[in-house]
């Protein structure tokens, strides 16, 4: 028996890396949109599964619904991370926190809701705890849900910093640039067994994203397009568009960083009644002016397997576990 185990051990050591890695590092886009309340693109959220760890980065609208579709119980998420405090990145926090505590199979959190973010994260969670105090009080008495599962463990950091390290998974934060009024604002890099995923967060063209994503397996980047007439006549849209990255600019980030795969999420298309927003196709076309490498326009429930190569599959939206 001992001999057989030793032989098995040697065989595992000799397996090609791709097989040894199969399925141990996955990224699922839970929300690829912006504040627009569209059912096909919920607002920003990304699930990263690496080894034993399940982590959610930003919790926009519908995050709990997409986790349900992905078959991931909310209570099984080990750690949650915020990039900044725009509502399209945080509005799903109370849903995930509160619903994830309920005891049906989709919830079942029994340990504190662990959340990391820049300064402001504790205030957000304190506010939610007072806003929902009556709900929590009633469910503790009535449903007898485990008290530890509704507790909050909010940890703030100042980027750049290594934020989380567990079971070989390392999450680090870096500073991105949304302009002077939107600070703090951070992106994240997740590293696991020699592979990495970088998430840009909302940012203008950022050399820090290039630096972080150089040699990365997967770069998830935001993007924004706007109808040219609207940009010309609207100071408010000039300000909003000024916080984001155009497809041509994102292409220069991808061309310099050369990730194995670049994927757009947080896809912003601005228009109004007089000047419709540019179509989604325009985003890839415009990117091609500056970048000719591997690129996908992200969709909710797209899943990426980070092995020796990066492969994409889709979780069916109709899935009802
Ligand atoms: Zn945003």
Short mmCIF file of C-alpha atoms and ligand atoms in Angstrom, two decimals:
data_model
loop_
_atom_site.label_atom_id
_atom_site.label_comp_id
_atom_site.label_asym_id
_atom_site.label_seq_id
_atom_site.Cartn_x
_atom_site.Cartn_y
_atom_site.Cartn_z
CA UNK A 1 0.00 0.00 0.00
CA UNK A 2 2.79 2.36 1.03
CA UNK A 3 4.63 1.54 -2.21
CA UNK A 4 1.50 2.22 -4.24
CA UNK A 5 1.02 5.59 -2.55
CA UNK A 6 4.65 6.48 -3.24
CA UNK A 7 4.23 5.52 -6.88
CA UNK A 8 1.07 7.63 -7.07
CA UNK A 9 2.94 10.54 -5.48
CA UNK A 10 5.70 10.29 -8.10
CA UNK A 11 3.14 10.07 -10.90
CA UNK A 12 1.45 13.24 -9.65
CA UNK A 13 4.77 15.03 -9.53
CA UNK A 14 5.43 14.09 -13.13
CA UNK A 15 2.05 15.26 -14.44
CA UNK A 16 2.25 18.12 -16.90
CA UNK A 17 1.52 21.44 -15.18
CA UNK A 18 -1.75 21.92 -17.07
CA UNK A 19 -3.17 18.66 -15.68
CA UNK A 20 -1.86 19.26 -12.16
CA UNK A 21 -3.54 22.69 -12.25
CA UNK A 22 -6.83 21.58 -13.77
CA UNK A 23 -9.65 23.68 -12.38
CA UNK A 24 -7.82 25.02 -9.31
CA UNK A 25 -7.94 28.70 -10.37
CA UNK A 26 -11.16 30.07 -11.85
CA UNK A 27 -12.64 33.51 -12.40
CA UNK A 28 -16.36 34.12 -12.98
CA UNK A 29 -17.79 37.46 -14.05
CA UNK A 30 -20.84 38.03 -11.83
CA UNK A 31 -21.57 41.55 -13.04
CA UNK A 32 -20.04 43.31 -16.04
CA UNK A 33 -22.18 46.44 -16.12
CA UNK A 34 -22.49 49.87 -14.56
CA UNK A 35 -25.37 51.62 -12.72
CA UNK A 36 -27.81 51.05 -15.66
CA UNK A 37 -30.38 48.58 -14.25
CA UNK A 38 -30.03 46.11 -17.14
CA UNK A 39 -30.93 42.48 -16.47
CA UNK A 40 -28.19 41.16 -18.80
CA UNK A 41 -25.34 43.15 -17.25
CA UNK A 42 -25.58 43.46 -13.49
CA UNK A 43 -23.20 45.98 -11.94
CA UNK A 44 -19.62 45.20 -11.08
CA UNK A 45 -18.69 41.95 -9.32
CA UNK A 46 -16.14 39.20 -9.93
CA UNK A 47 -15.75 35.80 -8.26
CA UNK A 48 -12.24 34.34 -7.97
CA UNK A 49 -11.82 30.72 -6.86
CA UNK A 50 -8.23 29.74 -6.12
CA UNK A 51 -7.42 26.49 -4.33
CA UNK A 52 -9.52 26.39 -1.16
CA UNK A 53 -10.46 30.09 -1.35
CA UNK A 54 -13.58 31.70 -2.79
CA UNK A 55 -13.36 35.49 -3.02
CA UNK A 56 -15.71 38.17 -4.37
CA UNK A 57 -14.33 41.48 -5.65
CA UNK A 58 -16.92 44.27 -5.56
CA UNK A 59 -20.57 43.50 -4.95
CA UNK A 60 -22.77 45.31 -7.41
CA UNK A 61 -26.46 44.79 -8.11
CA UNK A 62 -27.47 41.16 -8.46
CA UNK A 63 -24.34 39.57 -7.04
CA UNK A 64 -26.42 37.10 -4.99
CA UNK A 65 -28.43 36.10 -8.09
CA UNK A 66 -25.31 35.42 -10.16
CA UNK A 67 -23.78 33.38 -7.31
CA UNK A 68 -26.98 31.33 -7.24
CA UNK A 69 -26.68 30.76 -11.00
CA UNK A 70 -23.02 29.78 -10.56
CA UNK A 71 -24.06 27.28 -7.85
CA UNK A 72 -21.96 28.98 -5.17
CA UNK A 73 -23.60 29.31 -1.71
CA UNK A 74 -23.19 32.86 -0.42
CA UNK A 75 -22.08 31.51 2.96
CA UNK A 76 -19.14 29.71 1.32
CA UNK A 77 -17.35 32.93 0.28
CA UNK A 78 -14.18 33.20 2.36
CA UNK A 79 -13.47 36.91 1.80
CA UNK A 80 -15.04 39.96 0.15
CA UNK A 81 -13.12 42.93 -1.30
CA UNK A 82 -14.14 46.48 -2.26
CA UNK A 83 -12.34 48.71 -4.78
CA UNK A 84 -14.11 52.01 -3.98
CA UNK A 85 -17.47 53.26 -2.79
CA UNK A 86 -19.56 54.03 -5.88
CA UNK A 87 -22.92 52.36 -5.40
CA UNK A 88 -22.59 50.19 -8.52
CA UNK A 89 -19.76 48.39 -6.67
CA UNK A 90 -21.38 48.14 -3.21
CA UNK A 91 -25.15 47.95 -3.59
CA UNK A 92 -25.06 44.14 -3.43
CA UNK A 93 -23.17 44.12 -0.11
CA UNK A 94 -26.26 44.14 2.19
CA UNK A 95 -27.92 41.42 0.09
CA UNK A 96 -24.89 39.14 0.16
CA UNK A 97 -24.23 39.83 3.84
CA UNK A 98 -27.84 39.41 5.07
CA UNK A 99 -29.17 36.77 2.66
CA UNK A 100 -25.93 34.79 2.95
CA UNK A 101 -26.68 34.37 6.66
CA UNK A 102 -30.04 32.66 6.10
CA UNK A 103 -30.00 28.93 6.60
CA UNK A 104 -31.28 27.49 3.29
CA UNK A 105 -28.47 25.95 1.16
CA UNK A 106 -27.87 29.20 -0.79
CA UNK A 107 -26.72 30.94 2.42
CA UNK A 108 -25.48 29.22 5.59
CA UNK A 109 -22.71 31.59 6.64
CA UNK A 110 -21.63 30.55 10.14
CA UNK A 111 -18.56 32.77 10.55
CA UNK A 112 -18.24 36.59 10.36
CA UNK A 113 -18.63 38.37 7.01
CA UNK A 114 -14.99 39.15 6.23
CA UNK A 115 -14.64 42.26 4.08
CA UNK A 116 -11.53 44.16 3.00
CA UNK A 117 -11.44 47.60 1.45
CA UNK A 118 -9.91 51.05 1.57
CA UNK A 119 -10.74 53.60 4.29
CA UNK A 120 -14.53 53.88 4.37
CA UNK A 121 -15.22 50.14 4.48
CA UNK A 122 -15.81 50.11 8.24
CA UNK A 123 -18.17 53.10 8.04
CA UNK A 124 -20.15 51.40 5.28
CA UNK A 125 -20.50 48.19 7.28
CA UNK A 126 -21.32 50.08 10.52
CA UNK A 127 -24.07 51.91 8.64
CA UNK A 128 -25.50 48.68 7.26
CA UNK A 129 -25.45 47.10 10.71
CA UNK A 130 -27.56 49.93 12.11
CA UNK A 131 -29.84 50.05 9.05
CA UNK A 132 -30.66 46.35 9.40
CA UNK A 133 -30.53 46.07 13.20
CA UNK A 134 -34.23 45.16 13.51
CA UNK A 135 -34.02 42.44 10.85
CA UNK A 136 -31.00 40.93 12.58
CA UNK A 137 -32.62 41.11 16.02
CA UNK A 138 -35.79 39.39 14.80
CA UNK A 139 -33.99 36.61 12.94
CA UNK A 140 -31.72 35.88 15.87
CA UNK A 141 -34.75 35.32 18.11
CA UNK A 142 -37.16 33.83 15.57
CA UNK A 143 -35.01 31.76 13.17
CA UNK A 144 -32.17 31.19 15.64
CA UNK A 145 -29.59 31.73 12.92
CA UNK A 146 -26.02 31.42 14.22
CA UNK A 147 -25.01 34.83 15.67
CA UNK A 148 -21.45 34.52 14.31
CA UNK A 149 -22.75 34.40 10.71
CA UNK A 150 -24.13 37.95 10.81
CA UNK A 151 -21.11 39.47 12.57
CA UNK A 152 -18.90 41.71 10.42
CA UNK A 153 -15.13 41.64 10.27
CA UNK A 154 -14.23 44.75 8.22
CA UNK A 155 -10.56 45.33 7.56
CA UNK A 156 -9.26 48.54 6.02
CA UNK A 157 -5.90 48.95 4.31
CA UNK A 158 -3.92 51.63 2.55
CA UNK A 159 -2.81 50.57 -0.94
CA UNK A 160 -0.37 49.37 -2.09
CA UNK A 161 -0.55 46.47 0.35
CA UNK A 162 -0.77 42.72 0.53
CA UNK A 163 -4.31 42.39 1.77
CA UNK A 164 -4.97 38.67 2.18
CA UNK A 165 -2.85 35.54 2.26
CA UNK A 166 -4.29 32.09 2.87
CA UNK A 167 -3.59 28.55 1.67
CA UNK A 168 -1.17 29.74 -1.01
CA UNK A 169 -3.49 32.50 -2.30
CA UNK A 170 -2.15 36.04 -2.18
CA UNK A 171 -4.30 39.11 -2.80
CA UNK A 172 -2.56 42.46 -3.16
CA UNK A 173 -3.98 45.91 -3.78
CA UNK A 174 -2.62 48.77 -5.86
CA UNK A 175 -3.63 52.39 -6.38
CA UNK A 176 -5.54 53.30 -9.54
CA UNK A 177 -6.58 56.67 -10.90
CA UNK A 178 -10.19 57.85 -11.14
CA UNK A 179 -9.25 61.49 -10.69
CA UNK A 180 -8.88 63.64 -7.58
CA UNK A 181 -12.48 63.39 -6.36
CA UNK A 182 -12.73 59.59 -6.28
CA UNK A 183 -10.21 58.50 -3.71
CA UNK A 184 -9.34 55.98 -2.37
CA UNK A 185 -9.67 53.68 -5.35
CA UNK A 186 -7.77 50.42 -5.71
CA UNK A 187 -7.29 47.50 -8.07
CA UNK A 188 -6.42 43.95 -7.02
CA UNK A 189 -4.04 41.20 -8.06
CA UNK A 190 -4.65 37.57 -7.08
CA UNK A 191 -1.72 35.17 -7.29
CA UNK A 192 -1.91 31.42 -6.91
CA UNK A 193 0.71 28.77 -7.67
CA UNK A 194 2.58 30.87 -10.21
CA UNK A 195 -0.45 32.30 -12.01
CA UNK A 196 -2.16 35.65 -11.60
CA UNK A 197 -5.32 37.61 -12.28
CA UNK A 198 -5.37 41.42 -12.23
CA UNK A 199 -8.54 43.50 -11.85
CA UNK A 200 -8.20 47.15 -12.84
CA UNK A 201 -11.21 48.54 -10.96
CA UNK A 202 -12.62 51.78 -12.38
CA UNK A 203 -9.66 53.78 -13.65
CA UNK A 204 -8.36 56.14 -16.24
CA UNK A 205 -5.45 54.96 -18.34
CA UNK A 206 -3.09 53.71 -15.63
CA UNK A 207 0.58 52.80 -15.89
CA UNK A 208 0.17 51.03 -12.54
CA UNK A 209 -2.30 48.60 -14.15
CA UNK A 210 0.31 47.97 -16.88
CA UNK A 211 2.93 47.29 -14.21
CA UNK A 212 0.71 44.94 -12.21
CA UNK A 213 -0.62 43.09 -15.25
CA UNK A 214 2.69 42.54 -17.02
CA UNK A 215 3.03 38.77 -17.26
CA UNK A 216 -0.46 38.18 -15.78
CA UNK A 217 -2.58 35.33 -17.05
CA UNK A 218 -5.82 37.30 -17.03
CA UNK A 219 -6.37 41.06 -16.99
CA UNK A 220 -9.92 42.22 -16.31
CA UNK A 221 -10.18 45.86 -17.32
CA UNK A 222 -12.91 48.48 -17.29
CA UNK A 223 -13.88 50.40 -20.45
CA UNK A 224 -16.11 53.29 -21.45
CA UNK A 225 -17.41 54.63 -24.76
CA UNK A 226 -19.54 57.70 -25.37
CA UNK A 227 -21.41 59.20 -28.31
CA UNK A 228 -19.05 61.97 -29.58
CA UNK A 229 -21.85 64.60 -29.78
CA UNK A 230 -22.88 63.96 -26.19
CA UNK A 231 -19.29 64.29 -25.00
CA UNK A 232 -19.01 67.65 -26.78
CA UNK A 233 -22.15 69.23 -25.30
CA UNK A 234 -22.36 67.76 -21.76
CA UNK A 235 -19.92 68.93 -19.06
CA UNK A 236 -21.32 66.29 -16.71
CA UNK A 237 -20.55 63.47 -19.17
CA UNK A 238 -17.11 65.02 -19.80
CA UNK A 239 -16.42 64.60 -16.08
CA UNK A 240 -17.79 61.03 -15.93
CA UNK A 241 -15.97 59.94 -19.10
CA UNK A 242 -12.81 61.51 -17.66
CA UNK A 243 -12.79 58.90 -14.87
CA UNK A 244 -12.65 55.98 -17.26
CA UNK A 245 -10.56 54.30 -19.97
CA UNK A 246 -11.46 54.43 -23.67
CA UNK A 247 -11.06 51.25 -25.79
CA UNK A 248 -8.04 52.76 -27.60
CA UNK A 249 -6.39 53.56 -24.26
CA UNK A 250 -7.18 50.12 -22.81
CA UNK A 251 -5.61 48.63 -25.96
CA UNK A 252 -2.35 50.39 -25.14
CA UNK A 253 -2.49 48.88 -21.61
CA UNK A 254 -2.99 45.39 -23.07
CA UNK A 255 -0.26 45.89 -25.71
CA UNK A 256 2.24 46.88 -23.03
CA UNK A 257 1.26 44.35 -20.33
CA UNK A 258 0.68 41.43 -22.73
CA UNK A 259 -1.59 39.34 -20.48
CA UNK A 260 -2.47 35.87 -21.77
CA UNK A 261 -6.04 37.15 -22.06
CA UNK A 262 -7.56 40.61 -21.67
CA UNK A 263 -11.26 40.79 -20.77
CA UNK A 264 -13.50 43.81 -20.48
CA UNK A 265 -15.84 44.13 -17.52
CA UNK A 266 -17.60 47.21 -16.09
CA UNK A 267 -18.64 48.08 -19.64
CA UNK A 268 -19.93 51.65 -19.77
CA UNK A 269 -21.69 52.97 -22.89
CA UNK A 270 -22.96 56.52 -22.61
CA UNK A 271 -25.65 58.07 -24.79
CA UNK A 272 -28.97 59.86 -24.48
CA UNK A 273 -32.24 60.20 -26.37
CA UNK A 274 -30.66 62.48 -29.00
CA UNK A 275 -27.42 60.54 -29.42
CA UNK A 276 -27.58 56.80 -28.78
CA UNK A 277 -24.66 55.13 -27.02
CA UNK A 278 -22.10 53.44 -29.31
CA UNK A 279 -22.92 49.71 -29.77
CA UNK A 280 -20.99 47.04 -27.86
CA UNK A 281 -19.25 45.91 -31.07
CA UNK A 282 -17.59 49.31 -31.27
CA UNK A 283 -15.62 48.58 -28.10
CA UNK A 284 -13.64 45.69 -29.57
CA UNK A 285 -13.29 47.45 -32.95
CA UNK A 286 -11.84 50.56 -31.31
CA UNK A 287 -9.51 48.47 -29.14
CA UNK A 288 -8.11 46.85 -32.29
CA UNK A 289 -6.62 50.22 -33.29
CA UNK A 290 -4.02 49.78 -30.55
CA UNK A 291 -4.00 46.05 -29.64
CA UNK A 292 -4.16 42.87 -31.70
CA UNK A 293 -3.77 40.23 -28.94
CA UNK A 294 -6.26 37.95 -27.14
CA UNK A 295 -9.33 39.95 -26.05
CA UNK A 296 -12.92 39.29 -25.02
CA UNK A 297 -15.82 41.58 -24.24
CA UNK A 298 -16.93 40.13 -20.90
CA UNK A 299 -20.47 38.91 -20.26
CA UNK A 300 -22.16 38.04 -16.96
CA UNK A 301 -21.48 34.38 -16.08
CA UNK A 302 -18.47 34.04 -18.36
CA UNK A 303 -15.99 31.79 -16.57
CA UNK A 304 -12.22 31.61 -17.08
CA UNK A 305 -10.09 28.63 -16.17
CA UNK A 306 -6.54 29.77 -15.45
CA UNK A 307 -4.33 26.80 -16.28
CA UNK A 308 -1.31 26.71 -18.55
CA UNK A 309 -3.59 28.60 -20.92
CA UNK A 310 -6.69 30.62 -20.11
CA UNK A 311 -9.92 29.09 -21.40
CA UNK A 312 -13.41 30.58 -21.39
CA UNK A 313 -16.76 28.87 -20.87
CA UNK A 314 -20.23 30.15 -20.01
CA UNK A 315 -22.51 29.21 -17.13
CA UNK A 316 -26.04 29.04 -18.59
CA UNK A 317 -28.16 31.96 -17.31
CA UNK A 318 -31.11 29.57 -17.04
CA UNK A 319 -29.29 27.45 -14.46
CA UNK A 320 -31.45 27.02 -11.38
CA UNK A 321 -29.57 24.90 -8.84
ZN1 LIG B 1 -18.12 51.83 -11.40
#
